[in-house]
Amino acid sequence: MAREQRDRVGGDHDRLLVGDALDHPRELLDGRAREVEAMAAVERLIFIYNADGGIAQGLLDSVHKTLSPATYACTLCAITYGMFRMDPAWRGWLRRLTVPAVFQHKDDTPYRDVALPAVLIDRDGRVETLLDAATLNALGSVDALIATLEARLA
């Protein structure tokens, strides 16, 4: 019978730990302790798209980024979403994230003075830029985005 344990991971996400992870609880706990300690002050990540919100705008954006990707203004949108749905690797990373993630559009964000797209981090009530527009615009894939976020959050 496989040993299982549920591990609460921020928000409403559950992660099921099976097999080897439970065979080495010391390493698991040490790793989680370091992860929790590093993220302790982080209250949330704020992802702000350089696009307006809404269903109609979303459809127009999907067509734009497909037909003319070079002129599409939101790199964050382009690398995290396909024509109709979220990239599976991105969705998986978000599910494993240990802090809440908030998603905003340029027409509904209170952070009007930030060049978009951007990823902000709320640390103890202080909101700072984690990834600025220039950094996001230089990324070419969801894997590069994830790697960059993980490096900055470490």
Short mmCIF file of C-alpha atoms in Angstrom, two decimals:
data_model
loop_
_atom_site.label_atom_id
_atom_site.label_comp_id
_atom_site.label_asym_id
_atom_site.label_seq_id
_atom_site.Cartn_x
_atom_site.Cartn_y
_atom_site.Cartn_z
CA MET A 1 0.00 0.00 0.00
CA ALA A 2 1.48 3.34 -1.05
CA ARG A 3 2.01 5.83 1.71
CA GLU A 4 0.36 9.17 1.05
CA GLN A 5 0.15 12.50 2.76
CA ARG A 6 -1.59 15.73 1.87
CA ASP A 7 0.56 18.82 2.13
CA ARG A 8 -1.25 22.16 2.24
CA VAL A 9 0.29 24.54 -0.32
CA GLY A 10 -1.00 28.12 -0.13
CA GLY A 11 -4.41 29.14 -1.45
CA ASP A 12 -6.76 26.28 -2.23
CA HIS A 13 -4.12 24.03 -3.75
CA ASP A 14 -3.28 20.60 -2.37
CA ARG A 15 -0.21 18.61 -3.33
CA LEU A 16 -0.18 14.86 -2.87
CA LEU A 17 3.15 13.49 -1.70
CA VAL A 18 3.69 9.83 -2.53
CA GLY A 19 6.47 7.26 -2.18
CA ASP A 20 10.03 8.61 -2.17
CA ALA A 21 9.09 11.99 -0.72
CA LEU A 22 7.81 10.22 2.38
CA ASP A 23 10.75 7.80 2.50
CA HIS A 24 13.01 10.81 3.11
CA PRO A 25 10.97 13.02 5.48
CA ARG A 26 14.05 14.79 6.89
CA GLU A 27 15.11 16.04 3.43
CA LEU A 28 11.53 16.94 2.62
CA LEU A 29 11.08 18.90 5.84
CA ASP A 30 14.47 20.62 5.52
CA GLY A 31 13.65 21.62 1.93
CA ARG A 32 10.15 22.83 2.83
CA ALA A 33 11.53 24.76 5.83
CA ARG A 34 14.00 26.62 3.57
CA GLU A 35 11.23 27.26 1.02
CA VAL A 36 8.82 28.53 3.68
CA GLU A 37 11.52 30.68 5.29
CA ALA A 38 12.42 32.30 1.95
CA MET A 39 8.78 32.94 1.14
CA ALA A 40 7.66 33.86 4.68
CA ALA A 41 7.62 37.58 4.02
CA VAL A 42 5.99 37.21 0.60
CA GLU A 43 2.26 37.77 0.86
CA ARG A 44 1.44 37.44 -2.86
CA LEU A 45 2.63 37.75 -6.43
CA ILE A 46 0.79 40.19 -8.69
CA PHE A 47 0.86 39.48 -12.42
CA ILE A 48 -0.26 42.46 -14.51
CA TYR A 49 -1.02 41.92 -18.18
CA ASN A 50 -0.46 44.68 -20.73
CA ALA A 51 -3.96 44.09 -22.05
CA ASP A 52 -7.48 45.08 -21.11
CA GLY A 53 -9.69 42.56 -19.35
CA GLY A 54 -12.97 41.06 -20.51
CA ILE A 55 -14.12 38.29 -22.80
CA ALA A 56 -14.37 40.39 -25.97
CA GLN A 57 -10.93 41.91 -25.42
CA GLY A 58 -9.52 38.46 -24.68
CA LEU A 59 -10.78 37.16 -28.02
CA LEU A 60 -9.34 40.16 -29.87
CA ASP A 61 -6.01 39.68 -28.09
CA SER A 62 -5.94 35.99 -29.03
CA VAL A 63 -6.41 36.85 -32.69
CA HIS A 64 -3.83 39.66 -32.52
CA LYS A 65 -1.10 37.57 -30.90
CA THR A 66 -1.72 34.77 -33.39
CA LEU A 67 -1.82 36.87 -36.55
CA SER A 68 0.77 39.48 -35.60
CA PRO A 69 2.86 38.34 -32.63
CA ALA A 70 5.59 40.91 -33.30
CA THR A 71 3.17 43.78 -32.65
CA TYR A 72 1.40 42.21 -29.68
CA ALA A 73 2.08 44.34 -26.57
CA CYS A 74 1.74 41.74 -23.81
CA THR A 75 4.62 39.29 -23.62
CA LEU A 76 3.25 37.89 -20.37
CA CYS A 77 -0.02 37.03 -22.16
CA ALA A 78 1.75 35.66 -25.23
CA ILE A 79 3.98 33.22 -23.36
CA THR A 80 1.48 32.04 -20.73
CA TYR A 81 -1.57 31.59 -22.97
CA GLY A 82 -2.16 29.89 -26.28
CA MET A 83 -5.02 30.82 -28.58
CA PHE A 84 -7.72 29.65 -26.16
CA ARG A 85 -6.19 28.40 -22.93
CA MET A 86 -3.41 28.70 -20.41
CA ASP A 87 -0.14 26.94 -21.17
CA PRO A 88 -0.14 23.60 -19.26
CA ALA A 89 3.39 24.13 -17.90
CA TRP A 90 2.38 27.56 -16.59
CA ARG A 91 -0.81 26.18 -15.03
CA GLY A 92 1.23 23.46 -13.30
CA TRP A 93 3.75 25.96 -11.95
CA LEU A 94 0.99 28.17 -10.59
CA ARG A 95 -0.59 25.18 -8.85
CA ARG A 96 2.72 24.43 -7.13
CA LEU A 97 3.25 28.04 -6.09
CA THR A 98 3.32 28.41 -2.31
CA VAL A 99 1.98 31.97 -2.21
CA PRO A 100 -1.22 33.44 -3.67
CA ALA A 101 -1.05 34.77 -7.21
CA VAL A 102 -3.23 37.69 -8.29
CA PHE A 103 -3.85 38.47 -11.98
CA GLN A 104 -4.77 41.94 -13.18
CA HIS A 105 -5.16 43.72 -16.50
CA LYS A 106 -3.99 47.22 -17.36
CA ASP A 107 -7.55 48.55 -17.10
CA ASP A 108 -8.22 47.11 -13.63
CA THR A 109 -4.91 47.37 -11.78
CA PRO A 110 -4.33 49.98 -9.09
CA TYR A 111 -0.61 50.00 -10.05
CA ARG A 112 -0.88 52.60 -12.83
CA ASP A 113 2.72 53.82 -12.61
CA VAL A 114 4.31 50.47 -13.55
CA ALA A 115 5.44 49.75 -17.12
CA LEU A 116 3.54 46.70 -18.34
CA PRO A 117 3.57 43.77 -18.42
CA ALA A 118 4.98 43.28 -14.95
CA VAL A 119 5.17 40.89 -12.03
CA LEU A 120 5.05 42.56 -8.63
CA ILE A 121 5.73 41.06 -5.23
CA ASP A 122 3.97 42.06 -2.03
CA ARG A 123 6.40 41.61 0.88
CA ASP A 124 5.02 42.54 4.25
CA GLY A 125 2.65 45.06 2.69
CA ARG A 126 5.34 46.66 0.48
CA VAL A 127 4.76 46.13 -3.25
CA GLU A 128 7.90 45.99 -5.40
CA THR A 129 8.66 45.01 -8.99
CA LEU A 130 9.88 41.42 -9.28
CA LEU A 131 10.00 41.27 -13.10
CA ASP A 132 9.77 44.48 -15.09
CA ALA A 133 8.51 44.95 -18.65
CA ALA A 134 12.01 44.83 -20.18
CA THR A 135 12.78 41.53 -18.47
CA LEU A 136 9.43 40.00 -19.46
CA ASN A 137 9.78 41.25 -23.04
CA ALA A 138 13.16 39.51 -23.31
CA LEU A 139 11.74 36.13 -22.29
CA GLY A 140 10.82 33.86 -25.15
CA SER A 141 9.02 30.99 -23.47
CA VAL A 142 7.03 29.92 -20.46
CA ASP A 143 10.01 27.82 -19.34
CA ALA A 144 12.22 30.93 -19.33
CA LEU A 145 9.56 32.82 -17.36
CA ILE A 146 9.30 30.05 -14.76
CA ALA A 147 13.10 29.78 -14.43
CA THR A 148 13.42 33.56 -14.02
CA LEU A 149 10.65 33.70 -11.42
CA GLU A 150 12.16 30.81 -9.46
CA ALA A 151 15.60 32.44 -9.50
CA ARG A 152 14.20 35.76 -8.26
CA LEU A 153 12.12 34.09 -5.55
CA ALA A 154 15.02 31.95 -4.26
#
